[in-house]
mmCIF file of C-alpha atoms in Angstrom:
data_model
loop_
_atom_site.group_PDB
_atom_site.id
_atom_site.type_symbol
_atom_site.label_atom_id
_atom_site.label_comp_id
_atom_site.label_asym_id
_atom_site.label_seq_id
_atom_site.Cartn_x
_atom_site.Cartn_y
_atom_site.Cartn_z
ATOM 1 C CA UNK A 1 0.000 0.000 0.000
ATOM 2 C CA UNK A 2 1.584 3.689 -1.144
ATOM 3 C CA UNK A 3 0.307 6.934 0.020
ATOM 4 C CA UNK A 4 -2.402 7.198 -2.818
ATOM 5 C CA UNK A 5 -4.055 3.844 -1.937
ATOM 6 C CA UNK A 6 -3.886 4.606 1.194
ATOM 7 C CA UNK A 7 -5.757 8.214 0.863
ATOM 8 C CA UNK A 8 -8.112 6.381 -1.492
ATOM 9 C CA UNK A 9 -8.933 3.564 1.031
ATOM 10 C CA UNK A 10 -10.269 6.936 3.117
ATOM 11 C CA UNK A 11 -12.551 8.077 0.991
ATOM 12 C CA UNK A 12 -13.897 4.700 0.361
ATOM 13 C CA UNK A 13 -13.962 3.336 3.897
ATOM 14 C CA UNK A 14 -15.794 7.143 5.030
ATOM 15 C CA UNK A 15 -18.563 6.199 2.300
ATOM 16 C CA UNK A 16 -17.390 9.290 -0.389
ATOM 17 C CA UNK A 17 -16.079 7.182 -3.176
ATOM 18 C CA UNK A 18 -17.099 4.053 -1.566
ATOM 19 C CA UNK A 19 -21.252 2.867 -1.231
ATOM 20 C CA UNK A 20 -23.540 5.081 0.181
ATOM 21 C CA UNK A 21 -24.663 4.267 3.798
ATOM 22 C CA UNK A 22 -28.070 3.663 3.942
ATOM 23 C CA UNK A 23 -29.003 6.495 5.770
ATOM 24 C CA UNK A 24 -27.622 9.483 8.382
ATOM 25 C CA UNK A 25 -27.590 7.261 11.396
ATOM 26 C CA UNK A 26 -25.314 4.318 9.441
ATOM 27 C CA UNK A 27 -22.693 7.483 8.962
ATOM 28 C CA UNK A 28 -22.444 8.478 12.040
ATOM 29 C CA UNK A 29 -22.482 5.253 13.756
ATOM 30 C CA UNK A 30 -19.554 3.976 11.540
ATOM 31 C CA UNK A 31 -17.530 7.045 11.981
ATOM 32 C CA UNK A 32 -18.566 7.121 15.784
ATOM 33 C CA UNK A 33 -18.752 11.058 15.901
ATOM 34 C CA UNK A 34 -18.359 13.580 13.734
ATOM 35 C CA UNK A 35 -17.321 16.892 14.406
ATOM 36 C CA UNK A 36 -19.947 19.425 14.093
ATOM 37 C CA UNK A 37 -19.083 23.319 15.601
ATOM 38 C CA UNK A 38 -20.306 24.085 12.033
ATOM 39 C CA UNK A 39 -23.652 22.453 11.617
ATOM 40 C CA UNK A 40 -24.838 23.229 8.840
ATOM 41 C CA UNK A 41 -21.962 22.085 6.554
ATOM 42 C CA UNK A 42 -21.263 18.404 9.003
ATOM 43 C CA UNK A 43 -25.151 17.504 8.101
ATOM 44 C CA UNK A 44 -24.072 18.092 4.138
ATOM 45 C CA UNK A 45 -20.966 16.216 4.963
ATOM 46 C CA UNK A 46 -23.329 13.206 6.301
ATOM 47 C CA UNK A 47 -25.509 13.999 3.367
ATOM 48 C CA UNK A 48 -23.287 13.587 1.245
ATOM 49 C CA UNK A 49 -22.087 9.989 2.764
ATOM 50 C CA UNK A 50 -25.496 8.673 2.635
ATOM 51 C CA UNK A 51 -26.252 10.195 -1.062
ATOM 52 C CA UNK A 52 -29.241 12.117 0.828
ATOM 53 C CA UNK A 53 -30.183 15.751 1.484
ATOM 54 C CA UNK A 54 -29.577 18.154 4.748
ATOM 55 C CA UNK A 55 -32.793 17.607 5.295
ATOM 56 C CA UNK A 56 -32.645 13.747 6.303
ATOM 57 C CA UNK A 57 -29.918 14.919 9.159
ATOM 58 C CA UNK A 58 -32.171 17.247 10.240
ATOM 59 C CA UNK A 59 -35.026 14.878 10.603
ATOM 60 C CA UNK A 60 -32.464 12.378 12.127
ATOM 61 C CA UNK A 61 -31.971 15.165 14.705
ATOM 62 C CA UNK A 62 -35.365 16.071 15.091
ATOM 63 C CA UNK A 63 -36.227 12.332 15.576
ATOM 64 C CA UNK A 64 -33.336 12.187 18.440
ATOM 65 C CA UNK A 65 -31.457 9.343 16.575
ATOM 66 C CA UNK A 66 -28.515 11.940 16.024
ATOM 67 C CA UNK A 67 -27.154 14.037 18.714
ATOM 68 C CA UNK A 68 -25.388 17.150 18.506
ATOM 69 C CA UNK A 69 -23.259 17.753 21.782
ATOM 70 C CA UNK A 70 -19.880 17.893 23.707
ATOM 71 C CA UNK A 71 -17.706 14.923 23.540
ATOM 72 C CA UNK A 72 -14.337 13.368 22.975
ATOM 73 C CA UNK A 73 -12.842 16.390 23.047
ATOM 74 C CA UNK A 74 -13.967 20.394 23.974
ATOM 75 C CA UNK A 75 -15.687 20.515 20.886
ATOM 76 C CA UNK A 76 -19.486 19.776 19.033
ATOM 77 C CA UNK A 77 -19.929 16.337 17.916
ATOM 78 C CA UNK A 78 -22.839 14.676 16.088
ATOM 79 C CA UNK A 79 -22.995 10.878 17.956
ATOM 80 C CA UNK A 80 -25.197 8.452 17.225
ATOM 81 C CA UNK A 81 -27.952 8.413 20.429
ATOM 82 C CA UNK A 82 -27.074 4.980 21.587
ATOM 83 C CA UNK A 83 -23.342 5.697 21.510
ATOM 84 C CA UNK A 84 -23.388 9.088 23.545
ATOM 85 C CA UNK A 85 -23.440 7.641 27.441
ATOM 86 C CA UNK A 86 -20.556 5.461 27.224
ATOM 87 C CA UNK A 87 -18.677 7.321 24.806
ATOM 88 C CA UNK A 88 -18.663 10.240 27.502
ATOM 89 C CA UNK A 89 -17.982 7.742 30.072
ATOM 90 C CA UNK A 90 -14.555 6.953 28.618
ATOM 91 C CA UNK A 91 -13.475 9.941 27.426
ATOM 92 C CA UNK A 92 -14.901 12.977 29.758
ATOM 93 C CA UNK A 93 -12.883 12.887 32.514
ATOM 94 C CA UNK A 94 -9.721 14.060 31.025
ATOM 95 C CA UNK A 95 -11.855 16.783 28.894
ATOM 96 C CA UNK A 96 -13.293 17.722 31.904
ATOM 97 C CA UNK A 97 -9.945 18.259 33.628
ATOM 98 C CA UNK A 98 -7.807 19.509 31.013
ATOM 99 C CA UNK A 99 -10.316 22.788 30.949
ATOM 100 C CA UNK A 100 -9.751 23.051 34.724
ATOM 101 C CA UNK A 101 -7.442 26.448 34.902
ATOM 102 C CA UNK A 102 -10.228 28.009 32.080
ATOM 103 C CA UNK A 103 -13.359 27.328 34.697
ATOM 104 C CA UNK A 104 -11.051 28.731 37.557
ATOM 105 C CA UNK A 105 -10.730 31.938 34.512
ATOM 106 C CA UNK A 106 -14.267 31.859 34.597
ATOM 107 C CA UNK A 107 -15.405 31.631 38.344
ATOM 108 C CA UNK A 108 -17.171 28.211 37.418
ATOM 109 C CA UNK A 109 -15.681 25.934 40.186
ATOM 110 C CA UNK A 110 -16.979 24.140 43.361
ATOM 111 C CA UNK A 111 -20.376 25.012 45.047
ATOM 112 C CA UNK A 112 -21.201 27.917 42.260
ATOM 113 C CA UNK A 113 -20.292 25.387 39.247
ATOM 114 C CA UNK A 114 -22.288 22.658 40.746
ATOM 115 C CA UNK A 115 -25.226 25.039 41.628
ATOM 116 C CA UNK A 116 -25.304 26.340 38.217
ATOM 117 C CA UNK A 117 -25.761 22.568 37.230
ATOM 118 C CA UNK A 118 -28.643 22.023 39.228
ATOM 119 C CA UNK A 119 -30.593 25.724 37.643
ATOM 120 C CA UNK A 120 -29.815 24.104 34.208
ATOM 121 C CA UNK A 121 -31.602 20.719 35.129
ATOM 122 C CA UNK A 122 -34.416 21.906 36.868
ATOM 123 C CA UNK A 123 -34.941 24.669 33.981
ATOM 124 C CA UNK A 124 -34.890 21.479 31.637
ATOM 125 C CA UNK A 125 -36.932 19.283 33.393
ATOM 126 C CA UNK A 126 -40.170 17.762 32.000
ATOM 127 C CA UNK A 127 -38.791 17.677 28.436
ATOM 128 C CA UNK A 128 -38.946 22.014 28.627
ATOM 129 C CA UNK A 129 -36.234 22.215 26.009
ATOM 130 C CA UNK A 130 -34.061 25.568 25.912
ATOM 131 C CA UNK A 131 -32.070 27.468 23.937
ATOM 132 C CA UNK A 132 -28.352 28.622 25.812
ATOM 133 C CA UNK A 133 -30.280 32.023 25.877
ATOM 134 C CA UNK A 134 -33.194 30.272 27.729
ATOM 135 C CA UNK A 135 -30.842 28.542 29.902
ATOM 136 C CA UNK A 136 -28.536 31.951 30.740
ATOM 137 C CA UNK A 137 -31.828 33.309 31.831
ATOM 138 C CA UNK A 138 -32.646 30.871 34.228
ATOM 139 C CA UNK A 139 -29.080 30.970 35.791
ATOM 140 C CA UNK A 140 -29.480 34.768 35.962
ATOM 141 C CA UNK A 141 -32.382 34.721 37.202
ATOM 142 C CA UNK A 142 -31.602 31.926 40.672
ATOM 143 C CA UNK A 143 -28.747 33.994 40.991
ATOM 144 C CA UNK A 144 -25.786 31.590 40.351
ATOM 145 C CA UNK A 145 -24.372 33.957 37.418
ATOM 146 C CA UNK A 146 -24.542 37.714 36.924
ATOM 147 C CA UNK A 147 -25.988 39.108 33.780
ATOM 148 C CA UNK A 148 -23.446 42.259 33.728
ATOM 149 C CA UNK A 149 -20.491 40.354 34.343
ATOM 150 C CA UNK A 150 -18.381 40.699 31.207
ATOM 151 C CA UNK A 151 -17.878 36.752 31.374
ATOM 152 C CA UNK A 152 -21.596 36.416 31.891
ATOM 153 C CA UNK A 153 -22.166 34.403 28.067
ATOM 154 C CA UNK A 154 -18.828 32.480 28.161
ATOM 155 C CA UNK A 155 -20.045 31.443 31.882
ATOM 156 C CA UNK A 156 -22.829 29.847 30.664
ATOM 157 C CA UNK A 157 -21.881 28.192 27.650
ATOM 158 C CA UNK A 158 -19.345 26.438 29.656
ATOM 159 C CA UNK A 159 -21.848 25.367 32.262
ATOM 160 C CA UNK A 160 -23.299 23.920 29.195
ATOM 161 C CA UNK A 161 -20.515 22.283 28.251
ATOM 162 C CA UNK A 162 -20.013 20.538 31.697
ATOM 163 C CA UNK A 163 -23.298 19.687 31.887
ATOM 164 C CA UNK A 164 -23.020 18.093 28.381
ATOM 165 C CA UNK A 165 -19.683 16.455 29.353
ATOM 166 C CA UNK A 166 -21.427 14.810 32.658
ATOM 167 C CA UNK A 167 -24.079 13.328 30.539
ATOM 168 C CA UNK A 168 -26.784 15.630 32.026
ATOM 169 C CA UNK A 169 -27.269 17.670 28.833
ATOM 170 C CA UNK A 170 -27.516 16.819 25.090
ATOM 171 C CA UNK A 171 -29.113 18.234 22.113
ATOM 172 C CA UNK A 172 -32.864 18.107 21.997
ATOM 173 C CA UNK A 173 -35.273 16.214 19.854
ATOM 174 C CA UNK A 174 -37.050 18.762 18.070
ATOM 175 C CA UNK A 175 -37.607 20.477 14.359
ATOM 176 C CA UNK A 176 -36.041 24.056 13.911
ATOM 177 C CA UNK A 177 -32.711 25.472 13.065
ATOM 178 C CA UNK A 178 -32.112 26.747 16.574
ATOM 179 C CA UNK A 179 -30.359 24.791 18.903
ATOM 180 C CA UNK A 180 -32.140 23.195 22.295
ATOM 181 C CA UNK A 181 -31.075 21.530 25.052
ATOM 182 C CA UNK A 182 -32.481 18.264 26.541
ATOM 183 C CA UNK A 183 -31.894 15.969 29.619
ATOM 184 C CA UNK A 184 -29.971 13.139 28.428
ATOM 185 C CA UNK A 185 -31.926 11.115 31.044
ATOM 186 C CA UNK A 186 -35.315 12.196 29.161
ATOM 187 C CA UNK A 187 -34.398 12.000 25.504
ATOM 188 C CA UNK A 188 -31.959 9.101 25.696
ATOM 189 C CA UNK A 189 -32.626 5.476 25.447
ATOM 190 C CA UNK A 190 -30.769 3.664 28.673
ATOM 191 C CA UNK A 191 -28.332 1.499 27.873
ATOM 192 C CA UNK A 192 -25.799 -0.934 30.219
ATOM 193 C CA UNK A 193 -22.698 0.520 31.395
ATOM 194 C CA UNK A 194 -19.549 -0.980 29.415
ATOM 195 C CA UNK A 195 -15.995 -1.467 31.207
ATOM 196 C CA UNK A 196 -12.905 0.867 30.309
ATOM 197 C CA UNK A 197 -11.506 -1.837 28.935
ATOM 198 C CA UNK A 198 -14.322 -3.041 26.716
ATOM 199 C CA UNK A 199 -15.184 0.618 25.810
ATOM 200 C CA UNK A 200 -11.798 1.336 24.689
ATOM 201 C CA UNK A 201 -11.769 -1.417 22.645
ATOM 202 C CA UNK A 202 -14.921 -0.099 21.077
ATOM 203 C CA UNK A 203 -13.564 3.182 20.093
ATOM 204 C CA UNK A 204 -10.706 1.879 18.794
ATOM 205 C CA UNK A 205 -11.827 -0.535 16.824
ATOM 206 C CA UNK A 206 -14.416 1.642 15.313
ATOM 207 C CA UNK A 207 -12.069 4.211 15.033
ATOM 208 C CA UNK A 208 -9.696 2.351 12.713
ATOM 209 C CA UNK A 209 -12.833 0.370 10.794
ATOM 210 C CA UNK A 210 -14.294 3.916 9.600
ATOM 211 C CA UNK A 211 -11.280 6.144 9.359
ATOM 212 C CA UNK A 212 -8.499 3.953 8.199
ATOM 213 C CA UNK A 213 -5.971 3.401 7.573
ATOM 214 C CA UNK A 214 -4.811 5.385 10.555
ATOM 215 C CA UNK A 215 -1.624 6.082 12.718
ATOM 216 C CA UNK A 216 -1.931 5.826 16.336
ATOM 217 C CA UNK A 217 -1.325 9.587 16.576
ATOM 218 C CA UNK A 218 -4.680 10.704 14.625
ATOM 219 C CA UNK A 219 -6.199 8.670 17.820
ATOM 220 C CA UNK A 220 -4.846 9.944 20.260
ATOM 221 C CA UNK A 221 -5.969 13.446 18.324
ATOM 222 C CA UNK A 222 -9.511 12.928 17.959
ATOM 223 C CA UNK A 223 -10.224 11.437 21.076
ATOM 224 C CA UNK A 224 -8.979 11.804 24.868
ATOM 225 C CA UNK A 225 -7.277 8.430 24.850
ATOM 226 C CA UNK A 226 -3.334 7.540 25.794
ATOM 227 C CA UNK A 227 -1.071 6.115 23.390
ATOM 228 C CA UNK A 228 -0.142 3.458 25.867
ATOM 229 C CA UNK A 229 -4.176 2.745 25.607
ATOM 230 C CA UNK A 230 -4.182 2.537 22.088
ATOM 231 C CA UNK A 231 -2.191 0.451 22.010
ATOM 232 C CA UNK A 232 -3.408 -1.726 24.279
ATOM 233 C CA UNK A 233 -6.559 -1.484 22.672
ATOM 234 C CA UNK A 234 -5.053 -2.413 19.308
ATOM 235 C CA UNK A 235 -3.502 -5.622 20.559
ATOM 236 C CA UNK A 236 -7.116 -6.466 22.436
ATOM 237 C CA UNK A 237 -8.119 -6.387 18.595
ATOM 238 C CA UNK A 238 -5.663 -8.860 17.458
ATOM 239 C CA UNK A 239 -5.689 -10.251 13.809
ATOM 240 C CA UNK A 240 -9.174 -7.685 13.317
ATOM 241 C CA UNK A 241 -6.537 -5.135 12.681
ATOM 242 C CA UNK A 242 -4.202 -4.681 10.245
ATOM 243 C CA UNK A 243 -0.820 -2.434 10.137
ATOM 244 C CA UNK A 244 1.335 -1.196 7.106
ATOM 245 C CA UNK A 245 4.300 0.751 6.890
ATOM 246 C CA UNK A 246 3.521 4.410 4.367
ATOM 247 C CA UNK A 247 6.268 6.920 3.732
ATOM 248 C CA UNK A 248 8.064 5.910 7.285
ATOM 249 C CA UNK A 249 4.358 6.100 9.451
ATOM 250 C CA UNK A 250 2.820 2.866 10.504
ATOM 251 C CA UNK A 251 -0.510 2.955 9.974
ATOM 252 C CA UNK A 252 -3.769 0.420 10.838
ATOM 253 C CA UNK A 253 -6.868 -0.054 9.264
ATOM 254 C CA UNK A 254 -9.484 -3.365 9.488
ATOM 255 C CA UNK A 255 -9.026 -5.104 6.154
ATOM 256 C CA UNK A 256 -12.664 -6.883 6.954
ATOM 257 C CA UNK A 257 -14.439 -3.523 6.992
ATOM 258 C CA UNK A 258 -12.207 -1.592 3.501
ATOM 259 C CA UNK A 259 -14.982 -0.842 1.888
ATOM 260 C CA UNK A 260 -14.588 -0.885 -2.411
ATOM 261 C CA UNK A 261 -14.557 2.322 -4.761
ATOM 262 C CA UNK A 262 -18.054 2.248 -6.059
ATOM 263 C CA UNK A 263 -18.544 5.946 -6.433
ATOM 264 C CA UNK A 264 -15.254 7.413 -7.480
ATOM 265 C CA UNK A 265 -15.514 10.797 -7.589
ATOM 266 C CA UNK A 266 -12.147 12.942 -8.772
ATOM 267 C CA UNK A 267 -12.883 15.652 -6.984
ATOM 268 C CA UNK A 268 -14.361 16.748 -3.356
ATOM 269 C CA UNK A 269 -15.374 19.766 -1.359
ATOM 270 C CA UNK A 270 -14.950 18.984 2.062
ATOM 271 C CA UNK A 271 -15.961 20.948 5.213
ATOM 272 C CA UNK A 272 -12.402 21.985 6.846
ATOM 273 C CA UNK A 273 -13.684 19.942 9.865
ATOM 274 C CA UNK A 274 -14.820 16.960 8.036
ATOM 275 C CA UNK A 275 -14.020 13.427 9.022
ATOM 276 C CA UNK A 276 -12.045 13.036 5.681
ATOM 277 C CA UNK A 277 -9.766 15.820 5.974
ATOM 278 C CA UNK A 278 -8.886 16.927 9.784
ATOM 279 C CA UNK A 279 -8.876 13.294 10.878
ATOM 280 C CA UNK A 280 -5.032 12.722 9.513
ATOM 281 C CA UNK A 281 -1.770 13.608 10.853
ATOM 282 C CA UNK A 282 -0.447 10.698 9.600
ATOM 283 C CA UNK A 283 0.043 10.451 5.708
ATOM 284 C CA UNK A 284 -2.077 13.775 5.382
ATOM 285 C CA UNK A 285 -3.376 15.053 1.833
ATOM 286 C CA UNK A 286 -0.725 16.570 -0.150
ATOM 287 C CA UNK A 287 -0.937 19.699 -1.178
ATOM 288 C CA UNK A 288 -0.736 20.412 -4.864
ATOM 289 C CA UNK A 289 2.218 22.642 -5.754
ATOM 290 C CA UNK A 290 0.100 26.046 -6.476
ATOM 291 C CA UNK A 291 -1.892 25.475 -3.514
ATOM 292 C CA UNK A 292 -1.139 28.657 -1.462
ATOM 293 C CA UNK A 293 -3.916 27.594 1.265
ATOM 294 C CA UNK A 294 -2.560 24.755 2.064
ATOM 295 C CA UNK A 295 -0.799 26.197 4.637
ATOM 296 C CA UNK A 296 -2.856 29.113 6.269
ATOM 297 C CA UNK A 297 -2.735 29.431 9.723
ATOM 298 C CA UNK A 298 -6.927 30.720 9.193
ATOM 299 C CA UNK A 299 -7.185 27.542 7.323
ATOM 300 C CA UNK A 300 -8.926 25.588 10.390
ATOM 301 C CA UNK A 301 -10.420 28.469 12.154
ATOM 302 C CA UNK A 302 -12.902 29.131 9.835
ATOM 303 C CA UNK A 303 -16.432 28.148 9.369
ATOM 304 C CA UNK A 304 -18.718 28.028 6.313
ATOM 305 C CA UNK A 305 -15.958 26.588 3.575
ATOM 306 C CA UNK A 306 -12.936 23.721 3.678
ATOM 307 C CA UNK A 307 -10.492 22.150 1.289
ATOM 308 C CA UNK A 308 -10.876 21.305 -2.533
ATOM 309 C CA UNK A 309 -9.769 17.595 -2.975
ATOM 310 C CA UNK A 310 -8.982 16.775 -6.670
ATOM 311 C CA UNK A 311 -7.181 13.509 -7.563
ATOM 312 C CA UNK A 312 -6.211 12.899 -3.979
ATOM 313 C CA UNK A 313 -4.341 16.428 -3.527
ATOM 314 C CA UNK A 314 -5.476 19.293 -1.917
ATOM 315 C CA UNK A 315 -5.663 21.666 -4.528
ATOM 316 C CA UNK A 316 -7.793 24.658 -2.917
ATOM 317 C CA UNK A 317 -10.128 25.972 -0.731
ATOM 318 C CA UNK A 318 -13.846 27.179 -0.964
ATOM 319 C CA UNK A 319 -16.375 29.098 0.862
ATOM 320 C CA UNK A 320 -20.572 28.915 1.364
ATOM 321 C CA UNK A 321 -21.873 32.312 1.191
ATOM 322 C CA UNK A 322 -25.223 31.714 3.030
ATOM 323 C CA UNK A 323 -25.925 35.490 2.943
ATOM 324 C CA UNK A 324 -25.841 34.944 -0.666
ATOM 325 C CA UNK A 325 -28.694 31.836 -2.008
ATOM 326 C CA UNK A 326 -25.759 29.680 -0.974
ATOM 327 C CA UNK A 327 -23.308 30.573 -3.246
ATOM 328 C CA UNK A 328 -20.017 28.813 -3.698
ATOM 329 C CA UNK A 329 -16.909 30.683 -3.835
ATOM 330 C CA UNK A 330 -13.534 28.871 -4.914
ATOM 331 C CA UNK A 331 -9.878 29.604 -4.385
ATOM 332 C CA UNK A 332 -7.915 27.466 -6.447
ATOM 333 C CA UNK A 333 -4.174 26.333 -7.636
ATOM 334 C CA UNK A 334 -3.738 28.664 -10.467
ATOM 335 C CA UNK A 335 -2.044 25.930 -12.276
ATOM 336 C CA UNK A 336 -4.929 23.137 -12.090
ATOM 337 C CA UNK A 337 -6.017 21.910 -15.631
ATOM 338 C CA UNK A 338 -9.079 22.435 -17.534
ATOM 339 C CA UNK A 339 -10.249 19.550 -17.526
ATOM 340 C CA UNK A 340 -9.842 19.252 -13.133
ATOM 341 C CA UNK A 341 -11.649 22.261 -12.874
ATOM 342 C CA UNK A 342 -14.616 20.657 -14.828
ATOM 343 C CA UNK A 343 -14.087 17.839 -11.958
ATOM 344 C CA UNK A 344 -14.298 20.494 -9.228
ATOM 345 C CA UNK A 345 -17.249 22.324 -10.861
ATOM 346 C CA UNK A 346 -19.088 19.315 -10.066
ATOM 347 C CA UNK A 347 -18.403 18.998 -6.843
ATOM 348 C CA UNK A 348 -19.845 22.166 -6.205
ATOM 349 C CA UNK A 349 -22.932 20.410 -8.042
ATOM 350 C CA UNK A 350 -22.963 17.404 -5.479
ATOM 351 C CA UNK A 351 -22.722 20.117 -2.434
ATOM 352 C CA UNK A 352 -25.164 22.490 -3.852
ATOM 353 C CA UNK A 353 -27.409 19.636 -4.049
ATOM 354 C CA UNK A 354 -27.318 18.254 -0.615
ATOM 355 C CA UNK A 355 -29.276 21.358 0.443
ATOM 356 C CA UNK A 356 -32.518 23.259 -0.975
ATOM 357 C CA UNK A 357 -32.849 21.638 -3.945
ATOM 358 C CA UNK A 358 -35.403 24.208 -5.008
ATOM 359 C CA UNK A 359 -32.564 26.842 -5.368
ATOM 360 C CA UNK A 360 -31.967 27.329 -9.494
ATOM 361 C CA UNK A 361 -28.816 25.898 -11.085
ATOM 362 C CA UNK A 362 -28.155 29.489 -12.329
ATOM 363 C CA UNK A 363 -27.393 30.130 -8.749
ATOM 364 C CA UNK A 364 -24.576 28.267 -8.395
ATOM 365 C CA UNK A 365 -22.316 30.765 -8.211
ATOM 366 C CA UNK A 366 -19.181 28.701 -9.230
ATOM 367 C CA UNK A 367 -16.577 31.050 -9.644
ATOM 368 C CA UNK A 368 -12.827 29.421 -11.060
ATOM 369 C CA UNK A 369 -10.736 32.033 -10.937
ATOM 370 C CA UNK A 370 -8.983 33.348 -7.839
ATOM 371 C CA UNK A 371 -11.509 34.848 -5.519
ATOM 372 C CA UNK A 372 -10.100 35.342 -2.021
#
C-alpha cells in the first residue's frame, strides 16, 4: 500500500467514493462522531455519505437518533444516540480536567459550578427544552451567574458544556434550526454501562474500521485516549486489525471492513472539519504545488468553507456564502487543468445539491478564478 491507496482507502472506507450508507444514522455510527461546531456544513458532509439531502440529518436530529453535543474532546460532535453515554464515560474525565485552569478563569468551580448545574436541570426538566439564551436566563435569574459580568455568556456556555460532558445535557429532539437543550436522562434510550476496557476497545476498533488506515497519533488526536491505551486497545483487537508501513508512518486499518470504490468521484469539497480531511496527521493530503492555502494558519479556524480535494491532492479551498442563495466561492491552484476544474465544478454540483434543492442551477455561483 503507497500513500495514494492509502488516501483512497479513506474516501472509500468514510462512504465518499465508496457505497452510500443507507441512511444518516449508518454514517455516524460507523464514523462514531463527527465533528460538528459548524452544523450546517457536518449535516451536508453526512448527506453527502449517505447520497441524501440536509434535510434527512435534520429529521435524524429532530427524531433524536442523532445528537449534537460535547464529547471526545472540547468541541461539538454529532454521535449516534445509543453511543453518547458510554462514549462520555470513557473519554470525559480528562476533557473535563484539562479545561480546569479556564473554569477557575471563569469563576465556574466548586459550590457555584455545581449550583449552576442544578438551575440548568431543573430549567430542563419535564422535556422544557431551551435554547443557551433560555438557559442563561434561568441561571441569571436563581442567581448563580450575573448578567453584567463581562464573562456572563462564556459562563454559561461552559456550564453547558459541563453539563453536556457529565451526561446531564444533550441536544434536543425537536424540528427548527435553533439549537435546544435536553436531559440526556429524558431524551436518551438507557443502555448498560460498558468497562474501560471493553469501551476502549470499542472506540478503537471503530475508530480504525471507519477512518483507516490510521496512525496511532490521529487517535490519540480525535479522542482523549493515551497512546499506551491505544495500544493496548489495538492488541485487544488482534488479527481484526491490520498495520502497514507508508512513507516511514505505521498505519492500521481493518481489512474486513475496507470498503470498495463504487462511487469514485475525482474531486471533493470537504468541510475543513470533516471526518475526511482533519482526521489525519499521519500520511495527510498533499498539497498540490500552487496550492497557497494549504498552509494558512486561518485555514482551520474558519467556518462556512474547507479544502478542494482533486485527484487525492489538496488543490484549494472554498467558501458557502449563506448570505448569498448559498453561493459557492472557490480559491484554487492557479495551475490546475481544464479539464480538473470541470471535476471540481461538479463537486460544487454534489454540495449544492445536498441542500434546498429548489434553489436554481443558475445560482450556483461557481466562480474558477482566484476569488479570495
Amino acid at each position: 500500500m503507497d500513500r495514494d491507496a492509502v488516501l483512497a482507502a479513506r474516501l472509500a472506507n468514510q462512504r465518499l467514493n465508496g457505497p452510500a450508507a443507507s441512511g444518516p444514522v449508518q454514517v455516524v455510527g460507523e464514523l462514531l462522531c463527527v465533528q460538528a461546531q459548524d452544523a450546517p456544513l457536518a449535516r451536508a458532509m453526512i448527506a453527502l455519505r449517505c447520497a441524501g439531502r440536509v434535510a434527512d440529518v435534520d429529521g435524524a436530529v429532530a427524531r433524536g437518533e442523532l445528537v449534537r453535543t460535547h464529547v471526545l474532546r472540547p468541541t461539538w460532535h454529532y454521535v449516534a444516540a445509543g453511543d453518547l453515554r458510554w462514549l462520555l464515560a470513557l473519554t470525559s474525565a480528562k476533557v473535563e480536567s484539562g479545561m480546569a485552569a479556564r473554569h477557575r478563569q471563569l469563576g465556574l468551580t466548586g459550590p457555584r459550578l455545581d449550583s449552576a448545574l442544578d438551575v440548568l436541570v431543573s430549567r430542563l426538566t419535564g422535556r422544557r427544552f431551551a435554547t443557551r439564551t433560555e438557559v442563561g436566563d434561568a441561571l441569571a435569574g436563581a442567581g448563580v451567574l450575573d448578567r453584567p459580568d463581562p464573562l456572563f455568556g462564556q459562563q454559561v456556555g461552559h456550564v453547558l458544556l459541563v453539563g453536556e460532558l457529565r451526561a446531564l445535557v444533550c441536544s434536543a429532539p425537536v424540528e427548527g434550526v435553533e439549537h435546544r437543550y435536553a436531559l440526556v436522562a429524558e431524551v436518551l434510550p438507557a443502555s448498560d454501562p460498558l468497562s474501560r476496557d471493553t469501551a476502549l476497545t470499542e472506540l478503537v476498533g471503530r475508530f480504525v474500521a471507519g477512518h483507516g488506515p490510521v496512525a496511532v497519533g490521529d487517535l490519540t488526536r480525535w479522542a482523549r485516549v493515551t497512546r499506551g491505551e491505544a495500544r493496548t486497545a489495538l492488541d485487544r483487537l488482534g488479527d481484526r486489525v491490520a498495520r502497514v508501513v507508508v512513507d516511514g508512518e505505521e498505519l492500521w486499518h481493518v481489512p474486513d471492513a475496507a470498503l470498495p470504490a463504487t462511487r469514485p468521484q475525482p474531486a471533493w469539497l470537504l468541510s475543513v472539519f470533516d471526518e475526511a480531511f482533519l482526521s489525519y496527521r499521519g500520511v495527510p493530503w498533499p498539497a498540490s504545488g500552487g496550492n497557497l492555502l494549504s498552509s494558512h494558519p486561518r485555514r482551520f479556524a474558519e467556518s462556512s468553507g474547507g479544502v478542494v480535494l482533486h485527484g487525492l491532492r489538496d488543490v484549494g479551498g472554498w467558501k458557502r456564502r449563506r448570505s448569498d442563495g448559498g453561493r459557492i466561492e472557490l480559491d484554487l491552484d492557479p495551475g490546475l487543468p481544464r479539464a480538473a476544474r470541470q471535476d471540481v465544478t461538479a463537486a460544487v454540483e454534489r454540495l449544492r445539491a445536498v441542500f434546498e434543492t429548489s434553489v436554481p442551477a443558475s445560482t450556483l455561483g461557481a466562480d474558477l478564478g482566484g476569488v479570495r
